Coordinates of C-alpha atoms and ligand atoms in Angstrom, one line a residue:
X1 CA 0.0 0.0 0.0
X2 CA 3.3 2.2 0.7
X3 CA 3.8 1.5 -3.5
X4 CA 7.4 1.0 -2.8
X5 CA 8.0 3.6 -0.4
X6 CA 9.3 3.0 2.9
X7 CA 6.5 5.2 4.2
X8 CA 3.1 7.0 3.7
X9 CA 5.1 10.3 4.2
X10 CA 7.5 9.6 1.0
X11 CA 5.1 8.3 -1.2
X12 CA 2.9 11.2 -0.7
X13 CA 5.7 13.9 -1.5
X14 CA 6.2 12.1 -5.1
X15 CA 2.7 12.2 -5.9
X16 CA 2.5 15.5 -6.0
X17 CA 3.0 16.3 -9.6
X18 CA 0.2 13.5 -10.1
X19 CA -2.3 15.1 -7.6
X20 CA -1.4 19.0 -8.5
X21 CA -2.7 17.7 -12.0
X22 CA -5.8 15.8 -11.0
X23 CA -6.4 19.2 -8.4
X24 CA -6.3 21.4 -11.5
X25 CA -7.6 18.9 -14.0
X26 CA -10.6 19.8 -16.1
X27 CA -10.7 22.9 -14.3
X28 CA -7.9 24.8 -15.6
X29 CA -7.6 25.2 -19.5
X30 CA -4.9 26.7 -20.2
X31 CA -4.7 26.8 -24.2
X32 CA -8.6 28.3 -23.9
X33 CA -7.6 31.0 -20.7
X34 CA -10.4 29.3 -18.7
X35 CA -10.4 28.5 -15.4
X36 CA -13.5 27.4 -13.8
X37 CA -14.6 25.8 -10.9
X38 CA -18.1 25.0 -9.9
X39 CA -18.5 26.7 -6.6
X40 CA -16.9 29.9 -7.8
X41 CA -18.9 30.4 -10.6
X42 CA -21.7 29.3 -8.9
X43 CA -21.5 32.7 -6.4
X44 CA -19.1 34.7 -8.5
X45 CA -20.8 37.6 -7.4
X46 CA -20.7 37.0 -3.7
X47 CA -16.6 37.1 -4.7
X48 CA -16.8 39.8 -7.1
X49 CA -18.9 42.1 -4.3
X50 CA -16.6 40.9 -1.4
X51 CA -15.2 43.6 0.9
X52 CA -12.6 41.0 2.1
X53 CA -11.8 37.3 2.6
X54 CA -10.8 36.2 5.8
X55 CA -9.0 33.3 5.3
X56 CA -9.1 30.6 9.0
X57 CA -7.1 27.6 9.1
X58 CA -4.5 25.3 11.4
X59 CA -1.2 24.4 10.9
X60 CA 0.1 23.6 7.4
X61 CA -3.5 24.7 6.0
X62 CA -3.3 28.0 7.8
X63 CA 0.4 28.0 5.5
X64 CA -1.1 27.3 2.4
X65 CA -3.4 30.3 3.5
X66 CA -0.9 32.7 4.3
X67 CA 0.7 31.4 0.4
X68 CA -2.5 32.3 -0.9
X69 CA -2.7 35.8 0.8
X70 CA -0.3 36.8 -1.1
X71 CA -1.5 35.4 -4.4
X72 CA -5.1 36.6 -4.0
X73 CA -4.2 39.9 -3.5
X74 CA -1.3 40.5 -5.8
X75 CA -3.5 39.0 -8.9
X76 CA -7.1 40.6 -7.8
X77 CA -6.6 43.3 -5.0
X78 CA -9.3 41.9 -2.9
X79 CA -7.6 42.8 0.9
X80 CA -6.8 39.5 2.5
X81 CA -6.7 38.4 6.0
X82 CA -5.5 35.1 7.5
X83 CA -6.1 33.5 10.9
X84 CA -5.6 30.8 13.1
X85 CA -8.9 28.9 13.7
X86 CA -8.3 29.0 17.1
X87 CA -7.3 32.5 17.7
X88 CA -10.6 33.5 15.3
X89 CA -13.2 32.1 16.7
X90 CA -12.3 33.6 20.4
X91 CA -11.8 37.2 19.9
X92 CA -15.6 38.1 19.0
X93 CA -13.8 38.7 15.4
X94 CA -14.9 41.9 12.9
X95 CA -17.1 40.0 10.5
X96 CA -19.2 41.5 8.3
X97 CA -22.3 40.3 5.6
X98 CA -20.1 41.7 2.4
X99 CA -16.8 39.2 3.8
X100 CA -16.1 35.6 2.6
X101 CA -14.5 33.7 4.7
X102 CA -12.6 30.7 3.0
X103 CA -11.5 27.8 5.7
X104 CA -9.0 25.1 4.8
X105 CA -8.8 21.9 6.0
X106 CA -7.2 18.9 4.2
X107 CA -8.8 16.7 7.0
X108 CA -12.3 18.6 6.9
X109 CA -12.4 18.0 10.8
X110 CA -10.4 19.9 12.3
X111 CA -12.7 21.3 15.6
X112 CA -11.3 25.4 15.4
X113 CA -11.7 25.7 12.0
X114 CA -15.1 24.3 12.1
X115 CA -15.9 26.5 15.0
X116 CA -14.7 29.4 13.2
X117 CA -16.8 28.4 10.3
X118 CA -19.6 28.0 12.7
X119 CA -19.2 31.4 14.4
X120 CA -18.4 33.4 10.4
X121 CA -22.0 32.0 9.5
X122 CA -23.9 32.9 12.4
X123 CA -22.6 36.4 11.9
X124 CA -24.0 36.5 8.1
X125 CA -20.7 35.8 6.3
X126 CA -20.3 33.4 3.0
X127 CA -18.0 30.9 4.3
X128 CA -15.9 28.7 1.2
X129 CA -14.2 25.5 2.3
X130 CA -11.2 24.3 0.5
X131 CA -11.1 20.7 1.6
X132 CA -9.7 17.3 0.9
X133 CA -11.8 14.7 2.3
X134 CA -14.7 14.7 0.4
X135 CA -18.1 14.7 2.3
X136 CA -16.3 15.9 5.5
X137 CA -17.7 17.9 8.2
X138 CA -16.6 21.1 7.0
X139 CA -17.2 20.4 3.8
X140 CA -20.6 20.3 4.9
X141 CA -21.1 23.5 6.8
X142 CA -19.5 25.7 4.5
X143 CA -22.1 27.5 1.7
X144 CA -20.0 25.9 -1.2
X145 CA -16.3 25.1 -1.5
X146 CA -13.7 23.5 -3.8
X147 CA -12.0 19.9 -3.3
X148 CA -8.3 19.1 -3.5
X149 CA -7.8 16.0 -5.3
X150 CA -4.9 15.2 -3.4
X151 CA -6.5 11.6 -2.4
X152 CA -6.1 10.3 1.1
X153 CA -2.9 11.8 2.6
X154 CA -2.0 9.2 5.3
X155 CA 1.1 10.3 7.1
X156 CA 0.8 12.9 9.7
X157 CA 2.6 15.4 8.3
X158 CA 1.0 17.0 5.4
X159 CA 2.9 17.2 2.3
X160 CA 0.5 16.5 -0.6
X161 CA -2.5 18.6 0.9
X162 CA -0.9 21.6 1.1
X163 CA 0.6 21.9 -2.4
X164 CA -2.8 21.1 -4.0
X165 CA -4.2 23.3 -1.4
X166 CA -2.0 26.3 -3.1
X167 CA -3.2 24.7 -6.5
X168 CA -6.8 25.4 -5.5
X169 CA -6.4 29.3 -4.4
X170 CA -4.2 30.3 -6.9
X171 CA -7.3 29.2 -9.8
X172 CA -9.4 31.1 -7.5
X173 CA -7.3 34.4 -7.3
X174 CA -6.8 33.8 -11.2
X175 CA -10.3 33.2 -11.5
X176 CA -11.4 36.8 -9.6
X177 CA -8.8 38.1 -11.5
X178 CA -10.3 37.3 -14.8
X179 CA -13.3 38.5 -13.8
X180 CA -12.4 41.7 -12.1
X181 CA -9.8 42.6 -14.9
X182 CA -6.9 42.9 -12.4
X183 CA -4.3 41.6 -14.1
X184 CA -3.0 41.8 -17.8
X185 CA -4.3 39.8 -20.6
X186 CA -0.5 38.6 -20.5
X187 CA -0.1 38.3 -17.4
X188 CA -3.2 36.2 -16.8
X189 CA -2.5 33.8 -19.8
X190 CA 1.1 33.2 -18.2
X191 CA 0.3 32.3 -14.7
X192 CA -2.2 29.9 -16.4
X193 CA 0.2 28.4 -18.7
X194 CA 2.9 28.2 -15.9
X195 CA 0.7 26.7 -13.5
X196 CA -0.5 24.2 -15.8
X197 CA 3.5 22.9 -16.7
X198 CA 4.1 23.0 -12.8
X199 CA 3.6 19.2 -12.2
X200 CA 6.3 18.6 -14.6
X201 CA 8.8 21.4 -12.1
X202 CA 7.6 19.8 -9.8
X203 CA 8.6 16.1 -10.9
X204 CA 12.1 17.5 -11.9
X205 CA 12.4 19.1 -8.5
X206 CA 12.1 15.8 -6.8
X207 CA 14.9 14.7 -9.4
X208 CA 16.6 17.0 -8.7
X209 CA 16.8 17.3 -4.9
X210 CA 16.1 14.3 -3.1
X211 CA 20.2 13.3 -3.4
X212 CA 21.0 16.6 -2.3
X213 CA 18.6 16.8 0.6
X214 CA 19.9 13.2 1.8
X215 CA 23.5 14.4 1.6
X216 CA 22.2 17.5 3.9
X217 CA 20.7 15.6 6.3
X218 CA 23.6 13.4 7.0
X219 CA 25.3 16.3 7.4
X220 CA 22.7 18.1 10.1
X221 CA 20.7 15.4 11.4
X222 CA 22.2 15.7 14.6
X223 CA 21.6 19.5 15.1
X224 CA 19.8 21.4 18.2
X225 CA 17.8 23.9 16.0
X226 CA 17.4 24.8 12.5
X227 CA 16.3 28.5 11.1
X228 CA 14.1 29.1 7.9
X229 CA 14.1 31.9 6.2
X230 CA 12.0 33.6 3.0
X231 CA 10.8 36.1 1.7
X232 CA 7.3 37.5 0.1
X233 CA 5.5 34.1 -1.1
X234 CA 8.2 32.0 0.3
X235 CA 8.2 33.3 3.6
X236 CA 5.2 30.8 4.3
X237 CA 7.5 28.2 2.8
X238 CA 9.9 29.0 5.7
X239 CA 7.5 28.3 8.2
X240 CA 6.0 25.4 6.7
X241 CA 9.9 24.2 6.2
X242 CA 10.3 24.2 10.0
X243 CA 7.0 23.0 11.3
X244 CA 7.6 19.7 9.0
X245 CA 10.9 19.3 10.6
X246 CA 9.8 20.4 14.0
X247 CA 7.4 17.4 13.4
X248 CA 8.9 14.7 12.5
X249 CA 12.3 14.9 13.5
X250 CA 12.0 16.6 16.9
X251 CA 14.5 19.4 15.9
X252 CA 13.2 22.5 17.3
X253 CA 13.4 24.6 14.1
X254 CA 11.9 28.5 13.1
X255 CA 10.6 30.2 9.9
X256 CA 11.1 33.6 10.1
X257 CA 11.0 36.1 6.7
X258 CA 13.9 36.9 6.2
X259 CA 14.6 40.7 6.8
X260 CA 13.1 39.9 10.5
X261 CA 16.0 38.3 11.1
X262 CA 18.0 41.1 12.7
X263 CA 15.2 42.1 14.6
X264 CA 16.1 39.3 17.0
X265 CA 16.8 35.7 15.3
X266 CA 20.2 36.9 14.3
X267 CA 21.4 36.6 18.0
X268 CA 21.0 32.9 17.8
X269 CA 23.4 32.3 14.5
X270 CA 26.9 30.6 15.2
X271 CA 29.1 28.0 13.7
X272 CA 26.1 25.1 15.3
X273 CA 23.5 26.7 13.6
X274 CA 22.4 25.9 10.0
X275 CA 20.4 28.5 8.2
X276 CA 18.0 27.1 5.4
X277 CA 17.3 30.3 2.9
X278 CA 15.0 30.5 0.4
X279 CA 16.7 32.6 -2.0
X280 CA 15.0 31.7 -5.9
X281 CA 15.6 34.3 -8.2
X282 CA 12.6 35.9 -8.9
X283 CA 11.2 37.7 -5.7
X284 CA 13.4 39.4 -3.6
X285 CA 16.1 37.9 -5.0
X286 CA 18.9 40.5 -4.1
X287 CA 17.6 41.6 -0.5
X288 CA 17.7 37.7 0.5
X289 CA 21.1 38.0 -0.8
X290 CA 22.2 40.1 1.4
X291 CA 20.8 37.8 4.4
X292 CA 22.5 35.2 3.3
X293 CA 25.8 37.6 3.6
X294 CA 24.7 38.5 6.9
X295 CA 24.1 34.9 8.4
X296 CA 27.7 34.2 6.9
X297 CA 29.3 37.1 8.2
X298 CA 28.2 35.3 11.7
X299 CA 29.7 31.7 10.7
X300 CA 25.5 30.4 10.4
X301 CA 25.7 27.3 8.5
X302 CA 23.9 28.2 5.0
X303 CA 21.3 25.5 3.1
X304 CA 20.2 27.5 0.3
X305 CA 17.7 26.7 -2.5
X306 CA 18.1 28.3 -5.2
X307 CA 17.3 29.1 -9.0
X308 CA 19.5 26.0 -11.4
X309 CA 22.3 27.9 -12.6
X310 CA 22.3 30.2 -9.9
X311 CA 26.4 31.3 -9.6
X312 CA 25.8 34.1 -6.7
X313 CA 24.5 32.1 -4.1
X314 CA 26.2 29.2 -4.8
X315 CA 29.6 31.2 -3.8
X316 CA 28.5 32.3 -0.3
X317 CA 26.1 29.2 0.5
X318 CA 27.6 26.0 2.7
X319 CA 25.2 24.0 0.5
X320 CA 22.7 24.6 -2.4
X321 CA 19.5 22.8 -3.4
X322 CA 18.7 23.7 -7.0
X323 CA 15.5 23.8 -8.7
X324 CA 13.2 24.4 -11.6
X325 CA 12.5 28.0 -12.7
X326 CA 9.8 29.6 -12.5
X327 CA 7.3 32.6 -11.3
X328 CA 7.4 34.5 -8.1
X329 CA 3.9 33.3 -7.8
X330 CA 4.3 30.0 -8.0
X331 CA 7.9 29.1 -6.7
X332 CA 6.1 27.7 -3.4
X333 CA 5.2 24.8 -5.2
X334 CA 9.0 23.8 -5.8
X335 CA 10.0 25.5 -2.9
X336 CA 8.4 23.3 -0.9
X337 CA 9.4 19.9 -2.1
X338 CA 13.4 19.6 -1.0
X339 CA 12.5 21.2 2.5
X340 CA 9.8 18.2 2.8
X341 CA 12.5 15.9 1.6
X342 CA 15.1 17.2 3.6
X343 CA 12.5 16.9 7.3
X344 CA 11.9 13.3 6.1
X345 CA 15.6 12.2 5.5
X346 CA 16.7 13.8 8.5
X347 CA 13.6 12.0 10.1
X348 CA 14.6 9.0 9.1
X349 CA 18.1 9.2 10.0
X350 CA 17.3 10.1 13.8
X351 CA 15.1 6.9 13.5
X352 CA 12.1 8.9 14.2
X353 CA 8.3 7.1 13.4
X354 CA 8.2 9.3 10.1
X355 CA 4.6 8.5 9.6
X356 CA 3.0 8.8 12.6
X357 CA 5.1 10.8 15.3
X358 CA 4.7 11.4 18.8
X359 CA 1.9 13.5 20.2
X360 CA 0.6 13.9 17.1
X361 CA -2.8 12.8 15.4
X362 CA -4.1 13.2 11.5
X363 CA -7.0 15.0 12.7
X364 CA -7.2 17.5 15.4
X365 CA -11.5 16.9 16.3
X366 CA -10.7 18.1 19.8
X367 CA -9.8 21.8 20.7
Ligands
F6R401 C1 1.1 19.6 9.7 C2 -0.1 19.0 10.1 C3 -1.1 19.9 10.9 C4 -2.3 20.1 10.1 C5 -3.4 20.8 11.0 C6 -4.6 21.2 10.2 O1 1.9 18.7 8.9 O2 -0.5 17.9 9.7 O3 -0.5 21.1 11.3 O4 -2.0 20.8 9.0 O5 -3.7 20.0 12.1 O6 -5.3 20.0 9.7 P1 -6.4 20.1 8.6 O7 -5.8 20.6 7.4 O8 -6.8 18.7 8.5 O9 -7.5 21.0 9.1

């Protein structure tokens, strides 16, 4: 049932090009400049009319949010908010009839979000789910919603979910953005074409990095802490990078963006502690840079991933994880894949129960 894997955990990271595709399949046509998914179009104007979307989610779903803050209001302009669940649904929150609120859950039953849902209906908002398991509990209390096809995701830590979870808001925000004429003919056209060739960056990606990301991990398994840094869309990456290793490794690791790093974080960098930077070369490719120079400066150990072909980085880095090109937008979706293979090597290497580790469960139904 593992297909050959040695776990749940690994199989699911490499069928992510497969499930990105069957997420975006028959939804996004590329060639035609459609994109369409039933329960947008279905309340299209409920999106179009929207003052704001409050976006409420835990843990690796609340990343994929704060990925898709980004995207929804760089392509449509639509001012984006993202909470914790938890934090939501106890601080008699500002919501208001003209919000939607979109919750995302790969489990569908995760008891905050579905209290926050809960609490953004009673108060008049339209509430969207963007949700995995079909005919799950929040799949059934929100007014509509759109399903990752990411099929069941069995290991603990999510992998799989939150890339097609990214899948699924960036159609939407290039959806609204269609519709509310916020971005360029152009500009539209090439986010859809470049999403569409993503699960083949996304194959090469794994290619590309698993080696490199073993060889990494031999070299840091046995390390205290671990710091993450990005910047713009990949500063969610960052904290996504650390909660999976935090997970399932036990390593006590921090995402920070990047620049926030010499408001405090910086204190902690010596020769013991190694630096993961996110440092592709669109975005703010220069300014992370100059963090990078910064962490080396202090002796910081320095795992970058970068851009192939990237010279610059290469020169100041420790180590470098190379991977596909492609758009500021969309770079979380390679991004992501050799910090989930680096957590799972090192994982493995510390003989930690990749799959199912302590003290934590697949769904969190209790509060
Ligand atoms: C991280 C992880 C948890 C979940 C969180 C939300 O790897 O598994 O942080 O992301 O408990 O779960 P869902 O998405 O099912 O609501």
């Amino acid at each position: 049932e593992k297909g050959g894997y040695d776990h749940f955990m690994l199989k699911e990271i490499y069928e992510q090009p497969n499930v990105i595709k069957d997420t975006y399949r028959g939804r996004l046509l590329a060639n035609e400049g459609i994109i369409k998914m039933a329960g947008i179009e279905d309340n299209l104007e409920k999106f179009l009319n929207a003052d704001r979307i409050l976006i409420v989610a835990c843990g690796t779903s609340w990343h994929a949010g704060l990925v898709a803050e980004y995207i929804i209001e760089e392509f449509t302009r639509i001012p984006v908010e993202v909470e914790y669940a938890s934090e939501f649904r106890y601080r008699n929150p500002i919501i208001n009839k003209n919000d939607i609120v979109i919750a995302i859950s790969q489990s569908g039953e995760t008891a905050d979000t579905l209290a926050a849902i809960k609490l953004a209906k009673e108060n008049g908002a339209f509430v969207f789910g963007v949700c995995n398991v079909v005919g799950s509990s929040i799949s059934r209390e929100t007014h509509a919603g759109a399903y990752t096809h990411a099929g069941p995701e069995i290991g603990v830590a999510s992998t799989k979910a939150f890339t097609t979870q990214i899948t699924v808001l960036t159609m939407i925000a290039l959806r609204l953005a269609k519709a509310k004429g916020t971005l360029s003919n152009s500009d539209f056209h090439r986010h859809l074409q470049e999403l569409e060739i993503i699960p083949e960056k996304v194959q090469e990606a794994l290619e590309m990095t698993n080696e490199v990301a073993k060889t990494i991990a031999a070299k840091f398994k046995d390390s205290q802490n671990c710091l993450y840094l990005g910047r713009g869309y990949n500063f969610p990456v960052a904290l996504e990078g650390a909660l999976k290793l935090k997970e399932i490794s036990y390593i006590h690791a921090e995402g920070y963006p990047a620049a926030e790093m010499k408001h405090g974080p910086i204190a902690l960098i010596d020769e013991q502690m190694p630096v993961v930077v996110i440092a592709p070369k669109q975005g703010h490719y220069d300014k992370v840079v100059s963090n990078i120079q910064e962490i080396k400066s202090r002796s910081g150990k320095i795992i970058a991933i970068v851009t192939k072909g990237d010279t610059q980085v290469r020169d100041l880095a420790d180590y470098v994880i190379e991977i596909p090109d492609t758009s500021d937008a969309l770079s979380p979706l390679l991004t992501t894949i050799p910090l989930q293979l680096l957590s799972y090597h090192i994982a493995v290497m510390r003989d930690c129960n990749v799959d199912q580790p302590r003290n934590l469960a697949k769904s969190v139904t209790v509060e």
